[in-house]
Amino acid sequence: QKEVEQNSGPLSVPEGAIASLNCTYSDRGSQSFFWYRQYSGKSPELIMSIYSNGDKEDGRFTAQLNKASQYVSLLIRDSQPSDSATYLCAVNPLYNFNKFYFGSGTKLNVKP
Amino acid sequence: DADVTQTPRNRITKTGKRIMLECSQTKGHDRMYWYRQDPGLGLRLIYYSFDVKDINKGEISDGYSVSRQAQAKFSLSLESAIPNQTALYFCATSDGTPTNEKLFFGSGTQLSVL
């Protein structure tokens, strides 16, 4: 079983819509969770981190964490064509602090 | 100038050749990582180092070795390259702060083994 699972997509949404990206993880003891954005041919860049159950908002991005159900989600409001990228979910298991596990990524297409 | 620099950016080599990928950073971070990225498989950890004297295997270390020459330098070697090591390789750093676990990635090295 993979540590971190994501739907590979592609997820297509119209411009201005809400894009919802989901991620599940296997290690129940995991404590920190991240969303990275990766444009084609580029390196990943961190857009959100979340450590506690609930929602965390940063501009158009909201990360949601539910430790009981072992899932993390990322909502992108007012999606723009420039949001078209692959979104990688990453988890840092408590037992091996600072060793990150990545999902395979979800490709998002925002259509003008 | 990039904070995490990888060289070369692209490399084509033949099966059986030894190859080294280099990574240097100016961020002053102790922690450095090597990942490879394959389509559909995401980023997988090859090796990581939490300081100059600390080297640890990741998920997929077979066929690879690393050297941490200094705090700022972490190189990845393929002793005898094989075609299934064709991938995009990323070096990354972090400062290890519990509340700031951000990974900073280099621009990547696209390696092709023929």
Short mmCIF file of C-alpha atoms in Angstrom, two decimals:
data_model
loop_
_atom_site.label_atom_id
_atom_site.label_comp_id
_atom_site.label_asym_id
_atom_site.label_seq_id
_atom_site.Cartn_x
_atom_site.Cartn_y
_atom_site.Cartn_z
CA GLN A 1 0.00 0.00 0.00
CA LYS A 2 1.34 3.39 -0.96
CA GLU A 3 1.86 5.85 1.82
CA VAL A 4 0.02 8.64 0.01
CA GLU A 5 -2.68 8.20 -2.62
CA GLN A 6 -4.06 10.73 -5.09
CA ASN A 7 -6.30 10.50 -8.10
CA SER A 8 -4.06 11.17 -11.09
CA GLY A 9 -6.76 13.06 -12.99
CA PRO A 10 -6.81 15.05 -15.10
CA LEU A 11 -9.33 17.15 -13.26
CA SER A 12 -10.89 19.70 -15.57
CA VAL A 13 -12.76 22.72 -14.26
CA PRO A 14 -13.96 25.91 -15.96
CA GLU A 15 -12.34 29.21 -15.11
CA GLY A 16 -13.88 30.72 -11.99
CA ALA A 17 -15.04 27.38 -10.56
CA ILE A 18 -13.85 25.65 -7.40
CA ALA A 19 -11.30 22.89 -7.92
CA SER A 20 -11.26 20.16 -5.27
CA LEU A 21 -8.21 17.93 -4.94
CA ASN A 22 -8.07 14.99 -2.57
CA CYS A 23 -5.39 12.88 -0.93
CA THR A 24 -5.45 9.94 1.48
CA TYR A 25 -2.58 8.63 3.58
CA SER A 26 -1.91 5.33 5.28
CA ASP A 27 0.08 6.23 8.40
CA ARG A 28 -2.44 7.19 11.06
CA GLY A 29 0.30 8.78 13.15
CA SER A 30 1.22 11.35 10.48
CA GLN A 31 1.33 14.87 11.81
CA SER A 32 2.11 17.28 8.99
CA PHE A 33 0.67 17.60 5.51
CA PHE A 34 1.57 19.64 2.48
CA TRP A 35 0.38 20.60 -0.96
CA TYR A 36 2.94 21.33 -3.65
CA ARG A 37 2.21 22.72 -7.09
CA GLN A 38 4.34 21.62 -10.03
CA TYR A 39 4.15 23.20 -13.44
CA SER A 40 5.18 21.05 -16.36
CA GLY A 41 8.95 20.76 -16.55
CA LYS A 42 9.46 22.70 -13.32
CA SER A 43 10.26 21.83 -9.74
CA PRO A 44 7.56 21.52 -7.06
CA GLU A 45 6.77 24.56 -4.93
CA LEU A 46 4.97 24.56 -1.60
CA ILE A 47 1.58 26.26 -1.59
CA MET A 48 -0.01 25.03 1.65
CA SER A 49 0.89 23.22 4.84
CA ILE A 50 -1.54 22.02 7.51
CA TYR A 51 -0.97 20.42 10.88
CA SER A 52 -4.34 20.41 12.67
CA ASN A 53 -7.77 19.06 11.86
CA GLY A 54 -10.02 21.52 10.10
CA ASP A 55 -9.52 24.16 7.46
CA LYS A 56 -6.62 26.48 6.73
CA GLU A 57 -7.13 29.29 4.26
CA ASP A 58 -4.54 31.26 2.30
CA GLY A 59 -5.96 33.50 -0.38
CA ARG A 60 -7.80 31.39 -2.93
CA PHE A 61 -6.47 28.16 -1.42
CA THR A 62 -7.99 26.19 1.44
CA ALA A 63 -6.44 23.05 2.85
CA GLN A 64 -8.67 20.68 4.80
CA LEU A 65 -7.43 17.95 7.12
CA ASN A 66 -9.39 15.09 8.65
CA LYS A 67 -7.05 12.84 10.64
CA ALA A 68 -9.79 10.44 11.69
CA SER A 69 -10.54 9.67 8.05
CA GLN A 70 -6.90 10.09 6.99
CA TYR A 71 -7.50 12.49 4.17
CA VAL A 72 -6.32 15.90 3.13
CA SER A 73 -7.91 18.08 0.50
CA LEU A 74 -7.09 21.28 -1.32
CA LEU A 75 -9.75 23.65 -2.57
CA ILE A 76 -8.89 26.30 -5.13
CA ARG A 77 -11.54 28.98 -5.41
CA ASP A 78 -12.02 31.14 -8.49
CA SER A 79 -9.76 28.83 -10.48
CA GLN A 80 -7.59 30.50 -13.10
CA PRO A 81 -5.88 29.05 -16.17
CA SER A 82 -2.58 29.77 -14.38
CA ASP A 83 -3.61 27.22 -11.74
CA SER A 84 -3.28 24.48 -14.36
CA ALA A 85 -0.54 22.26 -12.97
CA THR A 86 0.03 19.01 -11.14
CA TYR A 87 -0.70 19.16 -7.42
CA LEU A 88 1.33 16.89 -5.17
CA CYS A 89 0.21 15.88 -1.71
CA ALA A 90 3.03 15.20 0.77
CA VAL A 91 2.97 13.74 4.27
CA ASN A 92 5.60 13.73 7.00
CA PRO A 93 5.07 10.68 9.24
CA LEU A 94 5.70 11.36 12.91
CA TYR A 95 7.83 8.26 13.34
CA ASN A 96 10.35 9.46 10.76
CA PHE A 97 10.31 13.18 11.23
CA ASN A 98 11.24 15.25 8.20
CA LYS A 99 11.13 12.35 5.77
CA PHE A 100 8.47 13.30 3.30
CA TYR A 101 6.26 10.93 1.32
CA PHE A 102 4.65 12.24 -1.85
CA GLY A 103 1.57 11.15 -3.73
CA SER A 104 1.73 10.72 -7.48
CA GLY A 105 -0.05 14.01 -8.07
CA THR A 106 -3.32 15.20 -9.59
CA LYS A 107 -3.19 17.08 -12.85
CA LEU A 108 -5.53 20.07 -12.89
CA ASN A 109 -6.70 21.75 -16.10
CA VAL A 110 -8.54 25.04 -15.79
CA LYS A 111 -10.33 25.87 -19.01
CA PRO A 112 -10.78 29.54 -20.00
CA ASP B 1 21.02 32.97 -8.31
CA ALA B 2 19.19 29.76 -7.45
CA ASP B 3 19.32 28.70 -3.80
CA VAL B 4 19.49 25.01 -4.74
CA THR B 5 21.53 24.30 -7.84
CA GLN B 6 21.66 21.02 -9.68
CA THR B 7 24.13 20.07 -12.37
CA PRO B 8 23.82 18.97 -15.08
CA ARG B 9 20.30 19.98 -16.16
CA ASN B 10 20.17 17.24 -18.75
CA ARG B 11 22.28 14.15 -19.26
CA ILE B 12 22.20 11.30 -21.71
CA THR B 13 24.32 8.30 -20.90
CA LYS B 14 24.70 4.68 -21.87
CA THR B 15 23.91 1.54 -19.92
CA GLY B 16 26.73 0.56 -17.60
CA LYS B 17 28.29 4.02 -17.33
CA ARG B 18 28.97 5.68 -14.00
CA ILE B 19 27.33 9.05 -13.59
CA MET B 20 27.24 11.66 -10.87
CA LEU B 21 24.56 14.28 -10.31
CA GLU B 22 25.56 17.21 -8.17
CA CYS B 23 23.62 19.47 -5.87
CA SER B 24 24.76 22.55 -4.02
CA GLN B 25 22.79 24.95 -1.86
CA THR B 26 23.27 28.41 -0.42
CA LYS B 27 20.35 28.25 2.02
CA GLY B 28 22.45 27.06 4.94
CA HIS B 29 20.16 24.07 5.50
CA ASP B 30 21.43 20.95 7.18
CA ARG B 31 18.95 18.59 5.58
CA MET B 32 19.30 17.52 1.96
CA TYR B 33 17.38 14.99 -0.12
CA TRP B 34 17.49 13.26 -3.48
CA TYR B 35 14.19 12.36 -5.16
CA ARG B 36 13.37 10.86 -8.52
CA GLN B 37 10.17 11.54 -10.40
CA ASP B 38 8.61 9.17 -12.90
CA PRO B 39 5.33 9.77 -14.72
CA GLY B 40 2.45 8.40 -12.68
CA LEU B 41 4.65 7.57 -9.70
CA GLY B 42 5.25 10.97 -8.21
CA LEU B 43 8.34 11.80 -6.20
CA ARG B 44 10.17 8.94 -4.54
CA LEU B 45 12.91 9.42 -1.98
CA ILE B 46 16.30 7.93 -2.88
CA TYR B 47 18.57 9.15 -0.08
CA TYR B 48 18.54 11.84 2.55
CA SER B 49 21.07 13.43 4.85
CA PHE B 50 20.37 15.39 8.02
CA ASP B 51 23.93 16.60 8.41
CA VAL B 52 27.40 15.98 6.98
CA LYS B 53 27.90 12.76 8.94
CA ASP B 54 24.39 11.43 8.48
CA ILE B 55 23.31 9.47 5.37
CA ASN B 56 20.08 7.50 5.17
CA LYS B 57 18.48 5.31 2.55
CA GLY B 58 15.09 6.24 1.23
CA GLU B 59 12.43 4.18 -0.50
CA ILE B 60 14.42 3.31 -3.63
CA SER B 61 18.16 3.43 -2.84
CA ASP B 62 19.22 0.28 -4.74
CA GLY B 63 21.56 1.17 -7.60
CA TYR B 64 22.38 4.59 -6.14
CA SER B 65 24.93 6.01 -3.74
CA VAL B 66 25.43 9.47 -2.29
CA SER B 67 28.13 11.61 -0.82
CA ARG B 68 27.69 14.61 1.49
CA GLN B 69 30.91 16.46 0.86
CA ALA B 70 29.97 19.49 2.92
CA GLN B 71 26.88 21.06 4.41
CA ALA B 72 26.22 22.69 1.06
CA LYS B 73 26.94 19.77 -1.26
CA PHE B 74 25.15 16.47 -1.75
CA SER B 75 25.90 14.34 -4.80
CA LEU B 76 24.09 11.31 -6.19
CA SER B 77 25.91 8.59 -8.10
CA LEU B 78 24.70 5.83 -10.34
CA GLU B 79 27.53 3.30 -10.31
CA SER B 80 26.33 1.41 -13.36
CA ALA B 81 23.41 3.14 -15.01
CA ILE B 82 20.50 1.11 -16.38
CA PRO B 83 17.58 2.23 -18.58
CA ASN B 84 14.99 2.10 -15.79
CA GLN B 85 16.94 4.81 -14.01
CA THR B 86 15.79 7.19 -16.71
CA ALA B 87 13.88 9.81 -14.75
CA LEU B 88 13.78 13.39 -13.55
CA TYR B 89 15.94 13.80 -10.45
CA PHE B 90 15.42 16.49 -7.86
CA CYS B 91 17.62 17.61 -5.03
CA ALA B 92 15.87 19.33 -2.13
CA THR B 93 16.76 20.96 1.18
CA SER B 94 14.94 21.81 4.36
CA ASP B 95 15.90 23.52 7.59
CA GLY B 96 14.28 20.90 9.78
CA THR B 97 12.29 23.36 11.83
CA PRO B 98 9.18 21.53 13.08
CA THR B 99 6.87 24.41 12.21
CA ASN B 100 8.53 25.17 8.89
CA GLU B 101 9.08 21.88 7.11
CA LYS B 102 9.14 23.33 3.63
CA LEU B 103 11.21 21.55 1.01
CA PHE B 104 13.17 23.73 -1.39
CA PHE B 105 13.79 22.01 -4.70
CA GLY B 106 16.45 22.45 -7.31
CA SER B 107 15.49 22.76 -10.97
CA GLY B 108 15.97 19.06 -11.60
CA THR B 109 18.20 16.89 -13.75
CA GLN B 110 16.62 14.97 -16.60
CA LEU B 111 18.60 11.77 -16.98
CA SER B 112 18.24 9.42 -19.90
CA VAL B 113 19.98 6.04 -19.88
CA LEU B 114 20.14 4.41 -23.29
#
